[in-house]
mmCIF file of C-alpha atoms in Angstrom:
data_model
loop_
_atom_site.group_PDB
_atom_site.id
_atom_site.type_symbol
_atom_site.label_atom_id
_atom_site.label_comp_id
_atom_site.label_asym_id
_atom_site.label_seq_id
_atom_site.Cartn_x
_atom_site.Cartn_y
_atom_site.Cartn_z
ATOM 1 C CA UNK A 1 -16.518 0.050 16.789
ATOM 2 C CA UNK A 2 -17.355 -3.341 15.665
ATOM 3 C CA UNK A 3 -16.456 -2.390 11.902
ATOM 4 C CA UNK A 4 -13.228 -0.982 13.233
ATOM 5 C CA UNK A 5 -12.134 -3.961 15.096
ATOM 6 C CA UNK A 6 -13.093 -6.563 12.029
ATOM 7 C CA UNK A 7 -10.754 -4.305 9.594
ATOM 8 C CA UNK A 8 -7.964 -5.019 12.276
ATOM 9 C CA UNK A 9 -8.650 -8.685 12.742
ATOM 10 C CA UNK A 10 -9.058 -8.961 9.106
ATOM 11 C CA UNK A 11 -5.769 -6.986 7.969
ATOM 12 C CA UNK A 12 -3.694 -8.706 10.904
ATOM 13 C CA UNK A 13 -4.753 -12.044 9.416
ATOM 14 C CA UNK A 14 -3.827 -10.739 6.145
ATOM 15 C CA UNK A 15 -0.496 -9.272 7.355
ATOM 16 C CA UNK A 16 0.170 -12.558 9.245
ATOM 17 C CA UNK A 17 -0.368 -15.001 5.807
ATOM 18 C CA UNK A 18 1.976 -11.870 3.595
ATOM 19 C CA UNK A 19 4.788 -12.034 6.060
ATOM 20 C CA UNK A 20 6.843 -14.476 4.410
ATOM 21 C CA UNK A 21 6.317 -13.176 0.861
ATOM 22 C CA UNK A 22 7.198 -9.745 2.262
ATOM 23 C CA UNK A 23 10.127 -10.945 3.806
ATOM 24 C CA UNK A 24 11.410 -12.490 0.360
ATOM 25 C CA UNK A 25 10.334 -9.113 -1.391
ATOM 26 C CA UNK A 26 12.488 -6.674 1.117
ATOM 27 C CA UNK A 27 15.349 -9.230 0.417
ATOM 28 C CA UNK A 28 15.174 -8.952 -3.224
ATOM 29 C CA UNK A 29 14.799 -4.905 -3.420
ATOM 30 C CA UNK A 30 18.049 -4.675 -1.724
ATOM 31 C CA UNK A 31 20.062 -6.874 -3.947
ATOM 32 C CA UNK A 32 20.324 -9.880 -1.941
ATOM 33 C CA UNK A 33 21.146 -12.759 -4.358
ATOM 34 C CA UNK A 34 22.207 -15.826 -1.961
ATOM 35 C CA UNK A 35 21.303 -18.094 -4.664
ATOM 36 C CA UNK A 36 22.755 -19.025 -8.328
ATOM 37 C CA UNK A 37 21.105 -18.633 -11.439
ATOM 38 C CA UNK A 38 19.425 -21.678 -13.097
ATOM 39 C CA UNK A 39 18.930 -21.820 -17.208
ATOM 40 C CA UNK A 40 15.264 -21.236 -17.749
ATOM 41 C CA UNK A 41 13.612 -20.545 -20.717
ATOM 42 C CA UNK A 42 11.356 -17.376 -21.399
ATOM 43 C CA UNK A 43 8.543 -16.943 -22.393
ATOM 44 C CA UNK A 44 9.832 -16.751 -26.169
ATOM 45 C CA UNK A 45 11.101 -20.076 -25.729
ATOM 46 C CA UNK A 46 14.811 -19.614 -25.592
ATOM 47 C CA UNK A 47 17.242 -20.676 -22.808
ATOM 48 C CA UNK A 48 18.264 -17.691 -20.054
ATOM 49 C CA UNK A 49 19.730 -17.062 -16.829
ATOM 50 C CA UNK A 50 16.676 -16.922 -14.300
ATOM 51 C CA UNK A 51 17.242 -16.088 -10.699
ATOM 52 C CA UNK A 52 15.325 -18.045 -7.831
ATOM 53 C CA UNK A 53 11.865 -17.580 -7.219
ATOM 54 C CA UNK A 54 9.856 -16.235 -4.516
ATOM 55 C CA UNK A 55 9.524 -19.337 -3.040
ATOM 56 C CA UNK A 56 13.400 -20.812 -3.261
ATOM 57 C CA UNK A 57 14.409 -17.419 -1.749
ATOM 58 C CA UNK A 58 12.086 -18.739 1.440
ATOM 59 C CA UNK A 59 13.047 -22.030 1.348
ATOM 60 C CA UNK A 60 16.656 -20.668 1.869
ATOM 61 C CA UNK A 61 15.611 -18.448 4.628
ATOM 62 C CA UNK A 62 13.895 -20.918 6.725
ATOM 63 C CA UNK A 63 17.009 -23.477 5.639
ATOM 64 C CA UNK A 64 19.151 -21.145 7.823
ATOM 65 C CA UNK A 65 16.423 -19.726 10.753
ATOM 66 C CA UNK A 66 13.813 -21.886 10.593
ATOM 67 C CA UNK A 67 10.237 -21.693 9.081
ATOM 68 C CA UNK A 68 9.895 -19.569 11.927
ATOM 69 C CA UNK A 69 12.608 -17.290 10.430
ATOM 70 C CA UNK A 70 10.307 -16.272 7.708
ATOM 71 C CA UNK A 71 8.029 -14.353 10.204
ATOM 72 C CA UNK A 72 11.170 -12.172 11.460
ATOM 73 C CA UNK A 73 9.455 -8.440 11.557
ATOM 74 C CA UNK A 74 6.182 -9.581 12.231
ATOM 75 C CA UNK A 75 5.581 -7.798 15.668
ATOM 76 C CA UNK A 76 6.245 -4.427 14.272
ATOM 77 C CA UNK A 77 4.766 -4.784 10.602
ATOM 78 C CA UNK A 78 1.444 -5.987 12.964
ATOM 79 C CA UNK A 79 2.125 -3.067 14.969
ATOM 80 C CA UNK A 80 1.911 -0.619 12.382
ATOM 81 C CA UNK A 81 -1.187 -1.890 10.563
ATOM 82 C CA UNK A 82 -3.525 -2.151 13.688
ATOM 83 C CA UNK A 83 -2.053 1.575 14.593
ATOM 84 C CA UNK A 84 -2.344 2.735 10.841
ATOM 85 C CA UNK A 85 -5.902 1.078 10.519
ATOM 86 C CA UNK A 86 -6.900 2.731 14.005
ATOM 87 C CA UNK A 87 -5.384 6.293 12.552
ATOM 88 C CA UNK A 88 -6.839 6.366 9.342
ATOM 89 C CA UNK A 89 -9.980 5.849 10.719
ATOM 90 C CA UNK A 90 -10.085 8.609 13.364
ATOM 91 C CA UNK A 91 -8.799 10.714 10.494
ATOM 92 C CA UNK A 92 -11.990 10.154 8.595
ATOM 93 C CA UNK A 93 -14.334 10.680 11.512
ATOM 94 C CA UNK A 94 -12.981 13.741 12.361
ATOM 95 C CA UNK A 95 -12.853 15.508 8.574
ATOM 96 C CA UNK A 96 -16.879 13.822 8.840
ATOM 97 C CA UNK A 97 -17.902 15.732 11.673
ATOM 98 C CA UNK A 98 -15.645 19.255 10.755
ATOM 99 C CA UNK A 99 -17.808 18.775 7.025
ATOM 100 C CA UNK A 100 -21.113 17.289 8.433
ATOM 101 C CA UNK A 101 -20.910 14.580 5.737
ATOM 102 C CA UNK A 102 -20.735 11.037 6.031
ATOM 103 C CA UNK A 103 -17.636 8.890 5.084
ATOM 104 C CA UNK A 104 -18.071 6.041 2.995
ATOM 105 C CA UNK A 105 -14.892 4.271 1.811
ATOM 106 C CA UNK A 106 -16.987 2.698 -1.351
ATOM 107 C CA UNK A 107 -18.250 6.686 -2.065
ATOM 108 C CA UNK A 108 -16.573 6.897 -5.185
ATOM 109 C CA UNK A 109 -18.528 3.917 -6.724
ATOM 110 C CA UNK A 110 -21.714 4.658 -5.622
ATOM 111 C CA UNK A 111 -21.293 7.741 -6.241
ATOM 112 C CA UNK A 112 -20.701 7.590 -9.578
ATOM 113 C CA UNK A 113 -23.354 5.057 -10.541
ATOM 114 C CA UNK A 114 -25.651 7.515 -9.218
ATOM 115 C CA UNK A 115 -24.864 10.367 -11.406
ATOM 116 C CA UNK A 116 -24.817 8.183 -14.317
ATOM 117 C CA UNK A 117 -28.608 7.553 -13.136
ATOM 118 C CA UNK A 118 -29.315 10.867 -13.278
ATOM 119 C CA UNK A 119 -27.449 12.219 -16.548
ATOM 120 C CA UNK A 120 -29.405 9.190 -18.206
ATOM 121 C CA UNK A 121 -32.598 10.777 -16.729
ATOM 122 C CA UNK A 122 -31.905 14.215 -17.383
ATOM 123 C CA UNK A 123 -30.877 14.562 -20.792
ATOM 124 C CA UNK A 124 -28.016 15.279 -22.947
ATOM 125 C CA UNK A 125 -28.242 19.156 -21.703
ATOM 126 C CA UNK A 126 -27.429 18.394 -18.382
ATOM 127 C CA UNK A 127 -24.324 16.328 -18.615
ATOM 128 C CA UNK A 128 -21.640 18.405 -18.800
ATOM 129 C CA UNK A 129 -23.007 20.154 -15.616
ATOM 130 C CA UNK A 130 -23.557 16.595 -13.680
ATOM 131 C CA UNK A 131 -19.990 15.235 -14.812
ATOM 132 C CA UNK A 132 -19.000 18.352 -13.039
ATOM 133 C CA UNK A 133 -20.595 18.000 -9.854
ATOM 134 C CA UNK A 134 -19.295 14.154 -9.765
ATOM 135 C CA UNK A 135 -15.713 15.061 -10.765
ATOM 136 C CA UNK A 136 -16.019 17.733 -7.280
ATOM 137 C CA UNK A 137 -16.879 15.406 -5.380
ATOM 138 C CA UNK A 138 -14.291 12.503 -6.175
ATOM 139 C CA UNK A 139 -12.170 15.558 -5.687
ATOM 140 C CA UNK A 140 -13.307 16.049 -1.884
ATOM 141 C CA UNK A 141 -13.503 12.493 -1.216
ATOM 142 C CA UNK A 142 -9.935 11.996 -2.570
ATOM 143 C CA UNK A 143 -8.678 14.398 -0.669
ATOM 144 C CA UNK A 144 -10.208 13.165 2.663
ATOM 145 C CA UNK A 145 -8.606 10.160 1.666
ATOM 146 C CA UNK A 146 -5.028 11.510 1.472
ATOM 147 C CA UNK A 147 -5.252 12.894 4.675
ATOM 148 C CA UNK A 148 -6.574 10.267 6.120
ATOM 149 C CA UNK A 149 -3.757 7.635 4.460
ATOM 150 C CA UNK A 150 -0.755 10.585 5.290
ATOM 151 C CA UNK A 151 -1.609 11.070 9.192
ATOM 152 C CA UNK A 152 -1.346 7.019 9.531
ATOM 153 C CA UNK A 153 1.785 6.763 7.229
ATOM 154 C CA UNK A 154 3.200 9.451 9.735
ATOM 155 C CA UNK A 155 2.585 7.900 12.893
ATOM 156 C CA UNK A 156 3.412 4.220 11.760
ATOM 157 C CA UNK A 157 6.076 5.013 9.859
ATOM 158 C CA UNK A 158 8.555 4.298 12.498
ATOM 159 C CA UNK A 159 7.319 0.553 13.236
ATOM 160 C CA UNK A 160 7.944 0.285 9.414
ATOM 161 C CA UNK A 161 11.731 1.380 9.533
ATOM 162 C CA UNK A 162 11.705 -1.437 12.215
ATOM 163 C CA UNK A 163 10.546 -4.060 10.587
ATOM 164 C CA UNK A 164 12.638 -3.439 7.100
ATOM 165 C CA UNK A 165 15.657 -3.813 9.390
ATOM 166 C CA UNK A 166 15.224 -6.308 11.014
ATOM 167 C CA UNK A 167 14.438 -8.029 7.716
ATOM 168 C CA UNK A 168 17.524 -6.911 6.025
ATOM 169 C CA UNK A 169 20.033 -7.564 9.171
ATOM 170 C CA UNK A 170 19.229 -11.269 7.845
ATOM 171 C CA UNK A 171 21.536 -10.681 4.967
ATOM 172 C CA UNK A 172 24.751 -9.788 7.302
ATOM 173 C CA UNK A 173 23.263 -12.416 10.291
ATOM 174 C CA UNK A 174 23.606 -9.630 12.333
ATOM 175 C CA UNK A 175 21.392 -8.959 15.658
ATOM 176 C CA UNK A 176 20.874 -5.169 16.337
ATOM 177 C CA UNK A 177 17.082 -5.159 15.707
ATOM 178 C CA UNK A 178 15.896 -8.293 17.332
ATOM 179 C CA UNK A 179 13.481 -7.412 19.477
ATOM 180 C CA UNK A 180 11.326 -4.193 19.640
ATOM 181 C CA UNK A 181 12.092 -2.165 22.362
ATOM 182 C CA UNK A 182 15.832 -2.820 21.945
ATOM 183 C CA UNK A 183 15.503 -1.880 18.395
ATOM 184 C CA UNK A 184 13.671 1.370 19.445
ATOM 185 C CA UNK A 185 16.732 1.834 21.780
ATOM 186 C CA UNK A 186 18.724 1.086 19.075
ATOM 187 C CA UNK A 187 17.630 3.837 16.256
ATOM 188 C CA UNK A 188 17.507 6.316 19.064
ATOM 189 C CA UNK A 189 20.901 6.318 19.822
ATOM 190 C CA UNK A 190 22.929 5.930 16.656
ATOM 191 C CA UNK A 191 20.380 8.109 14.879
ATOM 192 C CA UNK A 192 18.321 10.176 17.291
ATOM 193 C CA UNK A 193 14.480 10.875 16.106
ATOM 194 C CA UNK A 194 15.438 11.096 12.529
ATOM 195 C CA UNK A 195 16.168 7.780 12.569
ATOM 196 C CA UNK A 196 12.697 7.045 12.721
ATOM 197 C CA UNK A 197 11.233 8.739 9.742
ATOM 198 C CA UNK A 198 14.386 7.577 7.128
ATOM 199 C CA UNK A 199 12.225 7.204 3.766
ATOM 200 C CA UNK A 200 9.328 8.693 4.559
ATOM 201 C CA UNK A 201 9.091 11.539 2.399
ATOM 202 C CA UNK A 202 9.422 9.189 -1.026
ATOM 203 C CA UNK A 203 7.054 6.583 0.561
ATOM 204 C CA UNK A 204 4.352 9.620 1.612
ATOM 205 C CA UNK A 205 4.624 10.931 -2.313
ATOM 206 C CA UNK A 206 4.429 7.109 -3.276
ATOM 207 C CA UNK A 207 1.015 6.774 -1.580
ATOM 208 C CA UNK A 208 -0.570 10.146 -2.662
ATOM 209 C CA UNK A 209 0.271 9.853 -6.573
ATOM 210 C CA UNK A 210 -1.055 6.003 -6.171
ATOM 211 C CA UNK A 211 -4.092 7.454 -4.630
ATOM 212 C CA UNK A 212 -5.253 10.123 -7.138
ATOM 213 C CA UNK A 213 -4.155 8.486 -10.070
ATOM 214 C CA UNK A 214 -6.293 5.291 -8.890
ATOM 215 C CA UNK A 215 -9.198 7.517 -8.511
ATOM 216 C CA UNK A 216 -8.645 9.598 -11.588
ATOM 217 C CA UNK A 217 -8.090 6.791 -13.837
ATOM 218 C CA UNK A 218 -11.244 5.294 -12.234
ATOM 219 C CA UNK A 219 -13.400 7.906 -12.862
ATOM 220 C CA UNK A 220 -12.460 8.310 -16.026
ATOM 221 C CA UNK A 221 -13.089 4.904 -17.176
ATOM 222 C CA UNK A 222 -15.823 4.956 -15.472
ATOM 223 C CA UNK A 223 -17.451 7.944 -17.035
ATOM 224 C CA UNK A 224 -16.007 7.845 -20.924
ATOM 225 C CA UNK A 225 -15.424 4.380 -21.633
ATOM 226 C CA UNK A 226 -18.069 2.092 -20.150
ATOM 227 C CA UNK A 227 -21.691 1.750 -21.108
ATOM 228 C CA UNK A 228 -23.749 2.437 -18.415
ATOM 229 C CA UNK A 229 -26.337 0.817 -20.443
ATOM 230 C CA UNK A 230 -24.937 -2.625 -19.757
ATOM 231 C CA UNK A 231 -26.741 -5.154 -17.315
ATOM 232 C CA UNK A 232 -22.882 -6.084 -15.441
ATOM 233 C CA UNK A 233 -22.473 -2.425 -15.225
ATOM 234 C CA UNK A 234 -21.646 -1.861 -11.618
ATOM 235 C CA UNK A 235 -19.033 -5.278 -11.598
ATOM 236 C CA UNK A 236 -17.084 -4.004 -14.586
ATOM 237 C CA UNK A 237 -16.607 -0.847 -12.554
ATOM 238 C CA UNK A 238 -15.751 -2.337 -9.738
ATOM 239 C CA UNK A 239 -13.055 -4.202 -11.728
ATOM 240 C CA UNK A 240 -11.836 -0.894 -13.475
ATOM 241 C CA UNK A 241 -11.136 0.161 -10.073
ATOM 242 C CA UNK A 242 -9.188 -2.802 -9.421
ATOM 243 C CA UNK A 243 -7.307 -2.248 -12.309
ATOM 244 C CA UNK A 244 -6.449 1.045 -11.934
ATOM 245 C CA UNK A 245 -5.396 0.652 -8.534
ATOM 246 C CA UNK A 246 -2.706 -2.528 -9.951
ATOM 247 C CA UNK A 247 -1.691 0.376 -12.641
ATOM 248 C CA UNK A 248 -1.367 2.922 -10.254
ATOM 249 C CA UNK A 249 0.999 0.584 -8.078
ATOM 250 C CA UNK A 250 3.373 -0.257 -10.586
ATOM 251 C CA UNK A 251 3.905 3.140 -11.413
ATOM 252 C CA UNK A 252 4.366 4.477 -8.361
ATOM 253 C CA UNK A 253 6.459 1.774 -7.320
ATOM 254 C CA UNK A 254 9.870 3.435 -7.443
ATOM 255 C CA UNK A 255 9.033 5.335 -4.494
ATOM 256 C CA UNK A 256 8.462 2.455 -2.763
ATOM 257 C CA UNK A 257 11.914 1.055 -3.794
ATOM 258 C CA UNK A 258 13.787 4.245 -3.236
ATOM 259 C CA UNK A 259 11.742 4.635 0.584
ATOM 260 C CA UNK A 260 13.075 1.079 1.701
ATOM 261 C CA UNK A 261 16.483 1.543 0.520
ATOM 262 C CA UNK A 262 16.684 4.815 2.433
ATOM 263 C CA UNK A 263 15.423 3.194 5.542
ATOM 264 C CA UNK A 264 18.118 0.722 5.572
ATOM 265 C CA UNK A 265 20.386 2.851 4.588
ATOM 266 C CA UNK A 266 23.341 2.804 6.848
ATOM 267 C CA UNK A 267 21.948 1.053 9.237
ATOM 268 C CA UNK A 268 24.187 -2.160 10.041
#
C-alpha cells in the first residue's frame, strides 16, 4: 500500500512539472504554428528557417492565458495517471496470485544477471538450454506486463481524450471542455460512449510494440553483446535498457501521433 501510494505521489509530481511541456507538445502535433520562423543555422552551419522552440511556444501561451494557462488539462491528465497507476497495479496482483509467482517490475534485470551467473557456472554445454529458459521467462513477464499496461490504457483512456481537448480548444479559444464534468457532458452528447475511446486502438498498439520491442532489444543486448565479465556489468545493462526503451519510443511514435489526432478529431 505504501509502495502504491509513493508511485502516485511520485508520478503526480512528475505529471504536475511535464504539464507545460506537454501542453506545447499536443500543440505542435496538431499543426499549430502561432509563431514565425526565425533564420537559424543548423547544425552544418548554414542559415535556415527554424520554427519556435518549446519554450517560445509557452511563452506565447501564458502571453495570452496566463502562466496558469500552461497547466490547462491538468485535472484530467492527473486523473488518469493516479487511476492508470492504481489499475496497472491491481492488474499485476491479480495475474500474481492466478500464477502463484511474485511480480517484480525490475524482473527482467535481475533476472537476467542471474542466468548469466549460472551459464558462467555451468559450462558452455548448458547455454543454449539456460538462454532458453531466460528468453521464457522475459516472455511471461512481458506479457504480464501488457496486460497489465492495456487494462489501465482502457479505463483511463477517456480522461486522456479530455485532456487533449481541452489542450487543443486553445488553438480556436474556444470553451467546450473547460471543466471536467461539463466536458464529460459534453463528449456524451455530441458523441455518445464512442466518444470516449476516439484513438485508442492506435495508442493500445503504440504501447504493446514499445513494450516488447524494449524488452526484446534488451535482452538481446543484454545476452549477445555485453561482457558479463565486466566489473560495471549490471549499470551498463541497466543503461541498455534505457536505451532501448528511447529506441523503442521513437519508433513507435507514429501511433502516438496518429492516436491524438484521432481524439481531436472533429471535436470543436
Amino acid at each position: 500500500m505504501a509502495d502504491a501510494a509513493s508511485q502516485v505521489l511520485l508520478g503526480s509530481g512528475l505529471t504536475i512539472l511535464s504539464q507545460p511541456l506537454m501542453y506545447v507538445k499536443v500543440l505542435i502535433q496538431v499543426g499549430y504554428e502561432p509563431l514565425p520562423p526565425t533564420i537559424g543555422r543548423n547544425i552544418f552551419g548554414r542559415q535556415v528557417c527554424q520554427l519556435p522552440g518549446l519554450f517560445s511556444y509557452a511563452q506565447h501561451i501564458a502571453s495570452i492565458d496566463g502562466k496558469r494557462g500552461l497547466f490547462t488539462g491538468l485535472t484530467p491528465r492527473l486523473c488518469s495517471g493516479v487511476l492508470g497507476t492504481v489499475v496497472h497495479g491491481k492488474v499485476l496482483q491479480v495475474r500474481r496470485k492466478s500464477i502463484n509467482l511474485p511480480i517484480d517490475l525490475d524482473y527482467l534485470l535481475r533476472a537476467h544477471y542471474q542466468e548469466c551467473d549460472k551459464v558462467e557456472e555451468s559450462g558452455p554445454g548448458n547455454v543454449q538450454k539456460e538462454a532458453s529458459s531466460s528468453f521464457d521467462r522475459v516472455i511471461k513477464e512481458t506479457t504480464r506486463e501488457m496486460m497489465a499496461r492495456s487494462a489501465a490504457t482502457l479505463i483511463t483512456h477517456p480522461f486522456h481524450v479530455i485532456t487533449l481537448r481541452s489542450m487543443v480548444q486553445f488553438i480556436g479559444r474556444e470553451s467546450k471542455y473547460c471543466g471536467l464534468y461539463d466536458s464529460i457532458v459534453t463528449i456524451y452528447r455530441e458523441e455518445g460512449i464512442l466518444g470516449f475511446f476516439a484513438g485508442l486502438i492506435p495508442r493500445l498498439l503504440g504501447d504493446i510494440i514499445s513494450l516488447w520491442l524494449c524488452n526484446s532489444l534488451a535482452y538481446l543486448v543484454n545476452t549477445y553483446a555485453l561482457d558479463s565479465g565486466v566489473s560495471t556489468m549490471s549499470e551498463m545493462k541497466s543503461y541498455s535498457q534505457a536505451v532501448t526503451g528511447f529506441f523503442a519510443s521513437m519508433l513507435t511514435y507514429p501511433f502516438v501521433l496518429v492516436s491524438n489526432l484521432m481524439a481531436v478529431n472533429n471535436c470543436g
